[in-house]
mmCIF file with all atom_site columns, C-alpha atoms in Angstrom:
data_model
loop_
_atom_site.group_PDB
_atom_site.id
_atom_site.type_symbol
_atom_site.label_atom_id
_atom_site.label_alt_id
_atom_site.label_comp_id
_atom_site.label_asym_id
_atom_site.label_entity_id
_atom_site.label_seq_id
_atom_site.pdbx_PDB_ins_code
_atom_site.Cartn_x
_atom_site.Cartn_y
_atom_site.Cartn_z
_atom_site.occupancy
_atom_site.B_iso_or_equiv
_atom_site.pdbx_formal_charge
_atom_site.auth_seq_id
_atom_site.auth_comp_id
_atom_site.auth_asym_id
_atom_site.auth_atom_id
_atom_site.pdbx_PDB_model_num
ATOM 1   C CA . SER A 1 1   ? 49.623 63.614 56.918 1.00 41.00 ? 183 SER A CA 1
ATOM 2   C CA . GLN A 1 2   ? 47.892 66.777 58.019 1.00 46.00 ? 184 GLN A CA 1
ATOM 3   C CA . GLN A 1 3   ? 49.115 70.063 56.640 1.00 59.00 ? 185 GLN A CA 1
ATOM 4   C CA . GLY A 1 4   ? 47.591 72.401 59.167 1.00 68.00 ? 186 GLY A CA 1
ATOM 5   C CA . GLU A 1 5   ? 47.826 72.089 62.899 1.00 81.00 ? 187 GLU A CA 1
ATOM 6   C CA . GLU A 1 6   ? 45.500 74.090 65.063 1.00 86.00 ? 188 GLU A CA 1
ATOM 7   C CA . ASP A 1 7   ? 46.369 75.305 68.507 1.00 87.00 ? 189 ASP A CA 1
ATOM 8   C CA . PRO A 1 8   ? 44.885 74.951 71.028 1.00 92.00 ? 190 PRO A CA 1
ATOM 9   C CA . GLN A 1 9   ? 42.976 71.717 70.480 1.00 91.00 ? 191 GLN A CA 1
ATOM 10  C CA . ALA A 1 10  ? 40.277 72.943 72.844 1.00 94.00 ? 192 ALA A CA 1
ATOM 11  C CA . LEU A 1 11  ? 39.384 76.383 74.175 1.00 96.00 ? 193 LEU A CA 1
ATOM 12  C CA . SER A 1 12  ? 36.754 77.363 76.730 1.00 96.00 ? 194 SER A CA 1
ATOM 13  C CA . ILE A 1 13  ? 35.943 81.028 77.405 1.00 96.00 ? 195 ILE A CA 1
ATOM 14  C CA . GLN A 1 14  ? 33.170 83.175 78.832 1.00 97.00 ? 196 GLN A CA 1
ATOM 15  C CA . GLU A 1 15  ? 30.590 84.786 76.609 1.00 97.00 ? 197 GLU A CA 1
ATOM 16  C CA . GLY A 1 16  ? 31.730 88.229 75.546 1.00 97.00 ? 198 GLY A CA 1
ATOM 17  C CA . GLU A 1 17  ? 35.437 87.396 75.644 1.00 97.00 ? 199 GLU A CA 1
ATOM 18  C CA . ASN A 1 18  ? 37.607 87.139 72.542 1.00 97.00 ? 200 ASN A CA 1
ATOM 19  C CA . ALA A 1 19  ? 38.735 83.763 71.217 1.00 97.00 ? 201 ALA A CA 1
ATOM 20  C CA . THR A 1 20  ? 41.984 83.258 69.351 1.00 97.00 ? 202 THR A CA 1
ATOM 21  C CA . MET A 1 21  ? 42.918 80.130 67.460 1.00 96.00 ? 203 MET A CA 1
ATOM 22  C CA . ASN A 1 22  ? 46.145 79.469 65.634 1.00 96.00 ? 204 ASN A CA 1
ATOM 23  C CA . CYS A 1 23  ? 47.046 77.374 62.625 1.00 95.00 ? 205 CYS A CA 1
ATOM 24  C CA . SER A 1 24  ? 50.483 76.350 61.438 1.00 94.00 ? 206 SER A CA 1
ATOM 25  C CA . TYR A 1 25  ? 51.287 74.698 58.138 1.00 92.00 ? 207 TYR A CA 1
ATOM 26  C CA . LYS A 1 26  ? 54.315 73.189 56.476 1.00 89.00 ? 208 LYS A CA 1
ATOM 27  C CA . THR A 1 27  ? 54.452 73.946 52.761 1.00 86.00 ? 209 THR A CA 1
ATOM 28  C CA . SER A 1 28  ? 53.809 76.976 50.571 1.00 85.00 ? 210 SER A CA 1
ATOM 29  C CA . ILE A 1 29  ? 50.156 77.713 49.937 1.00 85.00 ? 211 ILE A CA 1
ATOM 30  C CA . ASN A 1 30  ? 47.871 79.550 47.537 1.00 83.00 ? 212 ASN A CA 1
ATOM 31  C CA . ASN A 1 31  ? 45.446 80.528 50.245 1.00 87.00 ? 213 ASN A CA 1
ATOM 32  C CA . LEU A 1 32  ? 44.306 79.592 53.726 1.00 91.00 ? 214 LEU A CA 1
ATOM 33  C CA . GLN A 1 33  ? 40.681 79.158 54.718 1.00 93.00 ? 215 GLN A CA 1
ATOM 34  C CA . TRP A 1 34  ? 38.835 78.844 58.002 1.00 95.00 ? 216 TRP A CA 1
ATOM 35  C CA . TYR A 1 35  ? 35.729 76.728 58.460 1.00 96.00 ? 217 TYR A CA 1
ATOM 36  C CA . ARG A 1 36  ? 33.301 76.207 61.324 1.00 97.00 ? 218 ARG A CA 1
ATOM 37  C CA . GLN A 1 37  ? 31.586 72.929 62.196 1.00 96.00 ? 219 GLN A CA 1
ATOM 38  C CA . ASN A 1 38  ? 28.673 72.782 64.587 1.00 95.00 ? 220 ASN A CA 1
ATOM 39  C CA . SER A 1 39  ? 28.140 69.472 66.337 1.00 91.00 ? 221 SER A CA 1
ATOM 40  C CA . GLY A 1 40  ? 26.750 66.848 63.959 1.00 88.00 ? 222 GLY A CA 1
ATOM 41  C CA . ARG A 1 41  ? 26.811 69.140 60.946 1.00 91.00 ? 223 ARG A CA 1
ATOM 42  C CA . GLY A 1 42  ? 28.935 69.759 57.883 1.00 92.00 ? 224 GLY A CA 1
ATOM 43  C CA . LEU A 1 43  ? 31.613 72.419 57.663 1.00 95.00 ? 225 LEU A CA 1
ATOM 44  C CA . VAL A 1 44  ? 30.731 75.981 56.781 1.00 96.00 ? 226 VAL A CA 1
ATOM 45  C CA . HIS A 1 45  ? 33.196 78.353 55.161 1.00 95.00 ? 227 HIS A CA 1
ATOM 46  C CA . LEU A 1 46  ? 34.043 81.431 57.211 1.00 96.00 ? 228 LEU A CA 1
ATOM 47  C CA . ILE A 1 47  ? 36.819 83.327 55.496 1.00 95.00 ? 229 ILE A CA 1
ATOM 48  C CA . LEU A 1 48  ? 39.584 82.955 52.915 1.00 93.00 ? 230 LEU A CA 1
ATOM 49  C CA . ILE A 1 49  ? 42.896 84.803 52.987 1.00 93.00 ? 231 ILE A CA 1
ATOM 50  C CA . ARG A 1 50  ? 45.210 84.695 50.003 1.00 90.00 ? 232 ARG A CA 1
ATOM 51  C CA . SER A 1 51  ? 48.943 84.176 50.296 1.00 89.00 ? 233 SER A CA 1
ATOM 52  C CA . ASN A 1 52  ? 49.652 87.816 49.398 1.00 92.00 ? 234 ASN A CA 1
ATOM 53  C CA . GLU A 1 53  ? 47.315 89.158 52.096 1.00 95.00 ? 235 GLU A CA 1
ATOM 54  C CA . ARG A 1 54  ? 48.278 89.729 55.722 1.00 97.00 ? 236 ARG A CA 1
ATOM 55  C CA . GLU A 1 55  ? 44.955 90.442 57.393 1.00 97.00 ? 237 GLU A CA 1
ATOM 56  C CA . LYS A 1 56  ? 41.289 90.100 56.614 1.00 97.00 ? 238 LYS A CA 1
ATOM 57  C CA . HIS A 1 57  ? 38.096 90.963 58.468 1.00 96.00 ? 239 HIS A CA 1
ATOM 58  C CA . SER A 1 58  ? 34.565 89.637 58.249 1.00 95.00 ? 240 SER A CA 1
ATOM 59  C CA . GLY A 1 59  ? 32.114 90.849 60.874 1.00 96.00 ? 241 GLY A CA 1
ATOM 60  C CA . ARG A 1 60  ? 33.456 89.696 64.257 1.00 97.00 ? 242 ARG A CA 1
ATOM 61  C CA . LEU A 1 61  ? 36.153 87.588 62.602 1.00 98.00 ? 243 LEU A CA 1
ATOM 62  C CA . ARG A 1 62  ? 39.715 88.702 62.040 1.00 98.00 ? 244 ARG A CA 1
ATOM 63  C CA . VAL A 1 63  ? 42.217 86.472 60.267 1.00 98.00 ? 245 VAL A CA 1
ATOM 64  C CA . THR A 1 64  ? 45.928 87.087 59.955 1.00 98.00 ? 246 THR A CA 1
ATOM 65  C CA . LEU A 1 65  ? 48.451 85.269 57.811 1.00 97.00 ? 247 LEU A CA 1
ATOM 66  C CA . ASP A 1 66  ? 52.220 85.231 58.237 1.00 96.00 ? 248 ASP A CA 1
ATOM 67  C CA . THR A 1 67  ? 53.726 83.313 55.345 1.00 94.00 ? 249 THR A CA 1
ATOM 68  C CA . SER A 1 68  ? 57.259 83.718 56.701 1.00 95.00 ? 250 SER A CA 1
ATOM 69  C CA . LYS A 1 69  ? 56.224 81.817 59.838 1.00 95.00 ? 251 LYS A CA 1
ATOM 70  C CA . LYS A 1 70  ? 53.747 79.606 57.976 1.00 94.00 ? 252 LYS A CA 1
ATOM 71  C CA . SER A 1 71  ? 51.032 80.460 60.446 1.00 96.00 ? 253 SER A CA 1
ATOM 72  C CA . SER A 1 72  ? 47.590 82.008 60.653 1.00 96.00 ? 254 SER A CA 1
ATOM 73  C CA . SER A 1 73  ? 45.308 83.088 63.451 1.00 97.00 ? 255 SER A CA 1
ATOM 74  C CA . LEU A 1 74  ? 41.552 83.429 63.731 1.00 98.00 ? 256 LEU A CA 1
ATOM 75  C CA . LEU A 1 75  ? 40.183 85.929 66.231 1.00 98.00 ? 257 LEU A CA 1
ATOM 76  C CA . ILE A 1 76  ? 36.517 85.930 67.167 1.00 98.00 ? 258 ILE A CA 1
ATOM 77  C CA . THR A 1 77  ? 35.617 89.075 69.062 1.00 97.00 ? 259 THR A CA 1
ATOM 78  C CA . ALA A 1 78  ? 32.783 89.463 71.573 1.00 97.00 ? 260 ALA A CA 1
ATOM 79  C CA . SER A 1 79  ? 32.016 85.738 71.564 1.00 97.00 ? 261 SER A CA 1
ATOM 80  C CA . ARG A 1 80  ? 28.469 84.416 71.764 1.00 97.00 ? 262 ARG A CA 1
ATOM 81  C CA . ALA A 1 81  ? 27.051 81.063 72.798 1.00 96.00 ? 263 ALA A CA 1
ATOM 82  C CA . ALA A 1 82  ? 26.280 80.403 69.129 1.00 96.00 ? 264 ALA A CA 1
ATOM 83  C CA . ASP A 1 83  ? 30.011 80.512 68.373 1.00 97.00 ? 265 ASP A CA 1
ATOM 84  C CA . THR A 1 84  ? 30.417 77.178 70.187 1.00 97.00 ? 266 THR A CA 1
ATOM 85  C CA . ALA A 1 85  ? 31.739 74.879 67.469 1.00 97.00 ? 267 ALA A CA 1
ATOM 86  C CA . SER A 1 86  ? 34.902 73.347 66.065 1.00 95.00 ? 268 SER A CA 1
ATOM 87  C CA . TYR A 1 87  ? 37.048 75.547 63.864 1.00 96.00 ? 269 TYR A CA 1
ATOM 88  C CA . PHE A 1 88  ? 39.309 74.219 61.133 1.00 95.00 ? 270 PHE A CA 1
ATOM 89  C CA . CYS A 1 89  ? 41.969 75.819 59.029 1.00 94.00 ? 271 CYS A CA 1
ATOM 90  C CA . ALA A 1 90  ? 42.524 74.505 55.531 1.00 92.00 ? 272 ALA A CA 1
ATOM 91  C CA . THR A 1 91  ? 45.323 75.224 53.123 1.00 88.00 ? 273 THR A CA 1
ATOM 92  C CA . ALA A 1 92  ? 45.083 75.194 49.358 1.00 79.00 ? 274 ALA A CA 1
ATOM 93  C CA . GLN A 1 93  ? 48.084 73.492 47.880 1.00 69.00 ? 275 GLN A CA 1
ATOM 94  C CA . GLY A 1 94  ? 48.034 73.886 44.137 1.00 62.00 ? 276 GLY A CA 1
ATOM 95  C CA . ALA A 1 95  ? 44.933 73.018 42.236 1.00 60.00 ? 277 ALA A CA 1
ATOM 96  C CA . GLN A 1 96  ? 41.932 71.099 43.478 1.00 62.00 ? 278 GLN A CA 1
ATOM 97  C CA . LYS A 1 97  ? 43.005 70.216 46.986 1.00 73.00 ? 279 LYS A CA 1
ATOM 98  C CA . LEU A 1 98  ? 42.223 71.654 50.384 1.00 83.00 ? 280 LEU A CA 1
ATOM 99  C CA . VAL A 1 99  ? 44.047 70.050 53.291 1.00 85.00 ? 281 VAL A CA 1
ATOM 100 C CA . PHE A 1 100 ? 42.433 70.444 56.699 1.00 90.00 ? 282 PHE A CA 1
ATOM 101 C CA . GLY A 1 101 ? 43.919 70.621 60.149 1.00 89.00 ? 283 GLY A CA 1
ATOM 102 C CA . GLN A 1 102 ? 42.632 68.737 63.165 1.00 91.00 ? 284 GLN A CA 1
ATOM 103 C CA . GLY A 1 103 ? 40.537 71.610 64.465 1.00 93.00 ? 285 GLY A CA 1
ATOM 104 C CA . THR A 1 104 ? 40.050 73.660 67.617 1.00 94.00 ? 286 THR A CA 1
ATOM 105 C CA . ARG A 1 105 ? 36.998 72.889 69.722 1.00 95.00 ? 287 ARG A CA 1
ATOM 106 C CA . LEU A 1 106 ? 35.646 76.183 71.065 1.00 97.00 ? 288 LEU A CA 1
ATOM 107 C CA . THR A 1 107 ? 33.167 76.317 73.935 1.00 97.00 ? 289 THR A CA 1
ATOM 108 C CA . ILE A 1 108 ? 31.514 79.588 74.929 1.00 97.00 ? 290 ILE A CA 1
ATOM 109 C CA . ASN A 1 109 ? 30.203 79.523 78.484 1.00 95.00 ? 291 ASN A CA 1
ATOM 110 C CA . PRO A 1 110 ? 27.195 81.717 79.332 1.00 91.00 ? 292 PRO A CA 1
ATOM 111 C CA . ASN B 2 1   ? 18.241 75.969 48.207 1.00 66.00 ? 56  ASN B CA 1
ATOM 112 C CA . ALA B 2 2   ? 19.448 72.393 48.741 1.00 78.00 ? 57  ALA B CA 1
ATOM 113 C CA . GLY B 2 3   ? 23.196 72.931 48.172 1.00 94.00 ? 58  GLY B CA 1
ATOM 114 C CA . VAL B 2 4   ? 24.988 69.607 48.713 1.00 96.00 ? 59  VAL B CA 1
ATOM 115 C CA . THR B 2 5   ? 22.791 66.628 49.576 1.00 96.00 ? 60  THR B CA 1
ATOM 116 C CA . GLN B 2 6   ? 24.166 63.377 50.946 1.00 97.00 ? 61  GLN B CA 1
ATOM 117 C CA . THR B 2 7   ? 22.353 60.102 51.473 1.00 96.00 ? 62  THR B CA 1
ATOM 118 C CA . PRO B 2 8   ? 22.040 58.187 53.676 1.00 96.00 ? 63  PRO B CA 1
ATOM 119 C CA . LYS B 2 9   ? 22.612 60.126 56.910 1.00 95.00 ? 64  LYS B CA 1
ATOM 120 C CA . PHE B 2 10  ? 23.321 56.997 58.940 1.00 96.00 ? 65  PHE B CA 1
ATOM 121 C CA . GLN B 2 11  ? 24.363 53.490 57.980 1.00 96.00 ? 66  GLN B CA 1
ATOM 122 C CA . VAL B 2 12  ? 25.472 50.366 59.820 1.00 97.00 ? 67  VAL B CA 1
ATOM 123 C CA . LEU B 2 13  ? 27.276 47.677 57.874 1.00 96.00 ? 68  LEU B CA 1
ATOM 124 C CA . LYS B 2 14  ? 28.767 44.326 58.683 1.00 97.00 ? 69  LYS B CA 1
ATOM 125 C CA . THR B 2 15  ? 32.369 43.653 57.745 1.00 98.00 ? 70  THR B CA 1
ATOM 126 C CA . GLY B 2 16  ? 32.551 42.652 54.080 1.00 97.00 ? 71  GLY B CA 1
ATOM 127 C CA . GLN B 2 17  ? 29.311 44.287 53.014 1.00 97.00 ? 72  GLN B CA 1
ATOM 128 C CA . SER B 2 18  ? 29.275 46.856 50.254 1.00 96.00 ? 73  SER B CA 1
ATOM 129 C CA . MET B 2 19  ? 27.459 50.133 49.933 1.00 96.00 ? 74  MET B CA 1
ATOM 130 C CA . THR B 2 20  ? 27.398 53.361 47.975 1.00 97.00 ? 75  THR B CA 1
ATOM 131 C CA . LEU B 2 21  ? 27.197 56.837 49.478 1.00 98.00 ? 76  LEU B CA 1
ATOM 132 C CA . GLN B 2 22  ? 25.380 59.273 47.243 1.00 97.00 ? 77  GLN B CA 1
ATOM 133 C CA . CYS B 2 23  ? 26.091 62.971 46.830 1.00 97.00 ? 78  CYS B CA 1
ATOM 134 C CA . ALA B 2 24  ? 24.426 65.567 44.640 1.00 97.00 ? 79  ALA B CA 1
ATOM 135 C CA . GLN B 2 25  ? 24.894 69.327 44.325 1.00 96.00 ? 80  GLN B CA 1
ATOM 136 C CA . ASP B 2 26  ? 22.647 71.860 42.665 1.00 95.00 ? 81  ASP B CA 1
ATOM 137 C CA . MET B 2 27  ? 25.097 74.775 42.436 1.00 93.00 ? 82  MET B CA 1
ATOM 138 C CA . ASN B 2 28  ? 26.490 73.882 39.001 1.00 91.00 ? 83  ASN B CA 1
ATOM 139 C CA . HIS B 2 29  ? 29.917 73.315 40.534 1.00 91.00 ? 84  HIS B CA 1
ATOM 140 C CA . ASN B 2 30  ? 32.623 71.634 38.510 1.00 89.00 ? 85  ASN B CA 1
ATOM 141 C CA . SER B 2 31  ? 34.599 70.110 41.394 1.00 90.00 ? 86  SER B CA 1
ATOM 142 C CA . MET B 2 32  ? 33.413 67.584 43.953 1.00 93.00 ? 87  MET B CA 1
ATOM 143 C CA . TYR B 2 33  ? 35.151 65.879 46.876 1.00 94.00 ? 88  TYR B CA 1
ATOM 144 C CA . TRP B 2 34  ? 34.798 63.087 49.390 1.00 96.00 ? 89  TRP B CA 1
ATOM 145 C CA . TYR B 2 35  ? 36.351 63.506 52.850 1.00 96.00 ? 90  TYR B CA 1
ATOM 146 C CA . ARG B 2 36  ? 36.283 61.342 55.935 1.00 97.00 ? 91  ARG B CA 1
ATOM 147 C CA . GLN B 2 37  ? 36.412 62.741 59.449 1.00 96.00 ? 92  GLN B CA 1
ATOM 148 C CA . ASP B 2 38  ? 37.771 60.764 62.354 1.00 93.00 ? 93  ASP B CA 1
ATOM 149 C CA . PRO B 2 39  ? 38.247 61.946 65.958 1.00 83.00 ? 94  PRO B CA 1
ATOM 150 C CA . GLY B 2 40  ? 41.546 63.752 66.358 1.00 75.00 ? 95  GLY B CA 1
ATOM 151 C CA . MET B 2 41  ? 42.346 63.416 62.648 1.00 76.00 ? 96  MET B CA 1
ATOM 152 C CA . GLY B 2 42  ? 40.494 66.311 61.108 1.00 85.00 ? 97  GLY B CA 1
ATOM 153 C CA . LEU B 2 43  ? 39.217 65.783 57.579 1.00 92.00 ? 98  LEU B CA 1
ATOM 154 C CA . ARG B 2 44  ? 41.146 63.664 55.135 1.00 92.00 ? 99  ARG B CA 1
ATOM 155 C CA . LEU B 2 45  ? 40.554 63.695 51.398 1.00 92.00 ? 100 LEU B CA 1
ATOM 156 C CA . ILE B 2 46  ? 39.559 60.328 49.929 1.00 95.00 ? 101 ILE B CA 1
ATOM 157 C CA . TYR B 2 47  ? 38.894 61.171 46.265 1.00 95.00 ? 102 TYR B CA 1
ATOM 158 C CA . TYR B 2 48  ? 38.056 64.225 44.267 1.00 92.00 ? 103 TYR B CA 1
ATOM 159 C CA . SER B 2 49  ? 36.714 65.049 40.837 1.00 92.00 ? 104 SER B CA 1
ATOM 160 C CA . ALA B 2 50  ? 38.004 68.245 39.299 1.00 87.00 ? 105 ALA B CA 1
ATOM 161 C CA . SER B 2 51  ? 35.393 68.129 36.556 1.00 87.00 ? 106 SER B CA 1
ATOM 162 C CA . GLU B 2 52  ? 32.833 65.822 35.028 1.00 88.00 ? 107 GLU B CA 1
ATOM 163 C CA . GLY B 2 53  ? 34.553 62.736 33.692 1.00 89.00 ? 108 GLY B CA 1
ATOM 164 C CA . THR B 2 54  ? 37.668 62.950 35.862 1.00 92.00 ? 109 THR B CA 1
ATOM 165 C CA . THR B 2 55  ? 38.513 61.524 39.270 1.00 95.00 ? 110 THR B CA 1
ATOM 166 C CA . ASP B 2 56  ? 41.724 61.521 41.286 1.00 92.00 ? 111 ASP B CA 1
ATOM 167 C CA . LYS B 2 57  ? 42.972 59.949 44.486 1.00 93.00 ? 112 LYS B CA 1
ATOM 168 C CA . GLY B 2 58  ? 43.332 61.965 47.617 1.00 90.00 ? 113 GLY B CA 1
ATOM 169 C CA . GLU B 2 59  ? 45.206 61.181 50.804 1.00 89.00 ? 114 GLU B CA 1
ATOM 170 C CA . VAL B 2 60  ? 43.358 57.989 51.842 1.00 94.00 ? 115 VAL B CA 1
ATOM 171 C CA . PRO B 2 61  ? 41.846 56.274 48.751 1.00 96.00 ? 116 PRO B CA 1
ATOM 172 C CA . ASN B 2 62  ? 42.451 52.619 49.675 1.00 96.00 ? 117 ASN B CA 1
ATOM 173 C CA . GLY B 2 63  ? 39.244 50.617 50.035 1.00 96.00 ? 118 GLY B CA 1
ATOM 174 C CA . TYR B 2 64  ? 37.120 53.132 48.139 1.00 98.00 ? 119 TYR B CA 1
ATOM 175 C CA . ASN B 2 65  ? 35.977 53.774 44.596 1.00 97.00 ? 120 ASN B CA 1
ATOM 176 C CA . VAL B 2 66  ? 34.184 56.773 43.165 1.00 97.00 ? 121 VAL B CA 1
ATOM 177 C CA . SER B 2 67  ? 32.013 57.611 40.191 1.00 97.00 ? 122 SER B CA 1
ATOM 178 C CA . ARG B 2 68  ? 31.329 61.058 38.797 1.00 95.00 ? 123 ARG B CA 1
ATOM 179 C CA . LEU B 2 69  ? 28.000 60.151 37.278 1.00 88.00 ? 124 LEU B CA 1
ATOM 180 C CA . ASN B 2 70  ? 27.366 63.598 35.815 1.00 94.00 ? 125 ASN B CA 1
ATOM 181 C CA . LYS B 2 71  ? 28.094 67.181 36.801 1.00 94.00 ? 126 LYS B CA 1
ATOM 182 C CA . ARG B 2 72  ? 25.673 67.015 39.736 1.00 96.00 ? 127 ARG B CA 1
ATOM 183 C CA . GLU B 2 73  ? 26.444 63.629 41.255 1.00 97.00 ? 128 GLU B CA 1
ATOM 184 C CA . PHE B 2 74  ? 29.537 62.055 42.809 1.00 97.00 ? 129 PHE B CA 1
ATOM 185 C CA . SER B 2 75  ? 29.216 58.711 44.565 1.00 97.00 ? 130 SER B CA 1
ATOM 186 C CA . LEU B 2 76  ? 31.572 56.887 46.931 1.00 98.00 ? 131 LEU B CA 1
ATOM 187 C CA . ARG B 2 77  ? 31.557 53.095 47.049 1.00 98.00 ? 132 ARG B CA 1
ATOM 188 C CA . LEU B 2 78  ? 32.882 50.743 49.684 1.00 97.00 ? 133 LEU B CA 1
ATOM 189 C CA . GLU B 2 79  ? 33.265 47.365 47.999 1.00 93.00 ? 134 GLU B CA 1
ATOM 190 C CA . SER B 2 80  ? 34.074 45.368 51.129 1.00 96.00 ? 135 SER B CA 1
ATOM 191 C CA . ALA B 2 81  ? 33.601 47.394 54.268 1.00 96.00 ? 136 ALA B CA 1
ATOM 192 C CA . ALA B 2 82  ? 36.118 47.120 57.107 1.00 97.00 ? 137 ALA B CA 1
ATOM 193 C CA . PRO B 2 83  ? 35.878 48.373 60.715 1.00 97.00 ? 138 PRO B CA 1
ATOM 194 C CA . SER B 2 84  ? 38.656 50.886 59.887 1.00 96.00 ? 139 SER B CA 1
ATOM 195 C CA . GLN B 2 85  ? 36.180 52.596 57.568 1.00 97.00 ? 140 GLN B CA 1
ATOM 196 C CA . THR B 2 86  ? 33.922 53.533 60.458 1.00 97.00 ? 141 THR B CA 1
ATOM 197 C CA . SER B 2 87  ? 33.839 57.295 60.140 1.00 97.00 ? 142 SER B CA 1
ATOM 198 C CA . VAL B 2 88  ? 31.792 60.319 59.188 1.00 97.00 ? 143 VAL B CA 1
ATOM 199 C CA . TYR B 2 89  ? 31.887 60.953 55.460 1.00 98.00 ? 144 TYR B CA 1
ATOM 200 C CA . PHE B 2 90  ? 31.446 64.381 53.933 1.00 97.00 ? 145 PHE B CA 1
ATOM 201 C CA . CYS B 2 91  ? 30.844 65.316 50.344 1.00 97.00 ? 146 CYS B CA 1
ATOM 202 C CA . ALA B 2 92  ? 31.760 68.811 49.185 1.00 95.00 ? 147 ALA B CA 1
ATOM 203 C CA . SER B 2 93  ? 31.714 70.822 45.992 1.00 93.00 ? 148 SER B CA 1
ATOM 204 C CA . SER B 2 94  ? 33.291 73.972 44.626 1.00 90.00 ? 149 SER B CA 1
ATOM 205 C CA . ARG B 2 95  ? 33.985 75.878 41.487 1.00 82.00 ? 150 ARG B CA 1
ATOM 206 C CA . PRO B 2 96  ? 37.415 74.948 40.090 1.00 67.00 ? 151 PRO B CA 1
ATOM 207 C CA . MET B 2 97  ? 39.853 75.339 42.988 1.00 57.00 ? 152 MET B CA 1
ATOM 208 C CA . GLY B 2 98  ? 42.898 75.936 40.884 1.00 53.00 ? 153 GLY B CA 1
ATOM 209 C CA . ALA B 2 99  ? 41.343 78.715 38.867 1.00 49.00 ? 154 ALA B CA 1
ATOM 210 C CA . THR B 2 100 ? 39.887 80.914 41.543 1.00 48.00 ? 155 THR B CA 1
ATOM 211 C CA . ASN B 2 101 ? 40.766 79.360 44.905 1.00 61.00 ? 156 ASN B CA 1
ATOM 212 C CA . GLU B 2 102 ? 37.135 78.871 45.687 1.00 77.00 ? 157 GLU B CA 1
ATOM 213 C CA . LYS B 2 103 ? 35.663 77.727 48.971 1.00 87.00 ? 158 LYS B CA 1
ATOM 214 C CA . LEU B 2 104 ? 34.068 74.352 49.584 1.00 91.00 ? 159 LEU B CA 1
ATOM 215 C CA . PHE B 2 105 ? 30.402 73.763 50.251 1.00 93.00 ? 160 PHE B CA 1
ATOM 216 C CA . PHE B 2 106 ? 29.770 70.714 52.427 1.00 95.00 ? 161 PHE B CA 1
ATOM 217 C CA . GLY B 2 107 ? 26.924 68.281 52.819 1.00 96.00 ? 162 GLY B CA 1
ATOM 218 C CA . SER B 2 108 ? 25.664 67.331 56.274 1.00 95.00 ? 163 SER B CA 1
ATOM 219 C CA . GLY B 2 109 ? 27.560 64.058 56.382 1.00 96.00 ? 164 GLY B CA 1
ATOM 220 C CA . THR B 2 110 ? 26.982 60.292 56.546 1.00 97.00 ? 165 THR B CA 1
ATOM 221 C CA . GLN B 2 111 ? 27.774 58.537 59.791 1.00 96.00 ? 166 GLN B CA 1
ATOM 222 C CA . LEU B 2 112 ? 28.945 55.027 58.903 1.00 97.00 ? 167 LEU B CA 1
ATOM 223 C CA . SER B 2 113 ? 29.599 52.237 61.368 1.00 97.00 ? 168 SER B CA 1
ATOM 224 C CA . VAL B 2 114 ? 31.168 48.975 60.257 1.00 97.00 ? 169 VAL B CA 1
ATOM 225 C CA . LEU B 2 115 ? 30.792 46.149 62.748 1.00 96.00 ? 170 LEU B CA 1
#
């Protein structure tokens, strides 16, 4: 069974707008990670937020984590066409395992 | 910098055939993983190897076997392929997850079709 569930499953916005994706999970975690997957390619790590952190920034990315609600959000500001991809959250449950959600498919329209 | 290399990139099998997917990493990582990706299912862990000489089952191990040949290489074998194993397979590696909560580095995937 999947640990993380992304919402929405698909998102289409205009270039320059902000994109927000959400991830919910079920059990306690060590950390939560976000990955990007371009069509036909492998996943690329974007950002990691630890369970004792509430917010983290990396360039145009902002991730929040609310452990009381078991949820996280990924905000991409000032979107570009190159941001078109699928985005996955993944939760680290104990040692050695990352469990991925089903992903959000983001389309940036020019 | 090669990172994680998977071969082959594409493969078509007939039901009952066997094959081995190869994976190698050049980052001196201890941990390696095999995932499968199906539409609407995200990535599911098949097997992982925390360190050279050890392997453990993931979420969906049935129908697969793995070998951690050395620190660099981790192969996935389908002994008797079934149509349900049609999927995209990804190999990944990391430094020990439990120690430092490291990120995964992924290969570019193998698209497998079983007819």
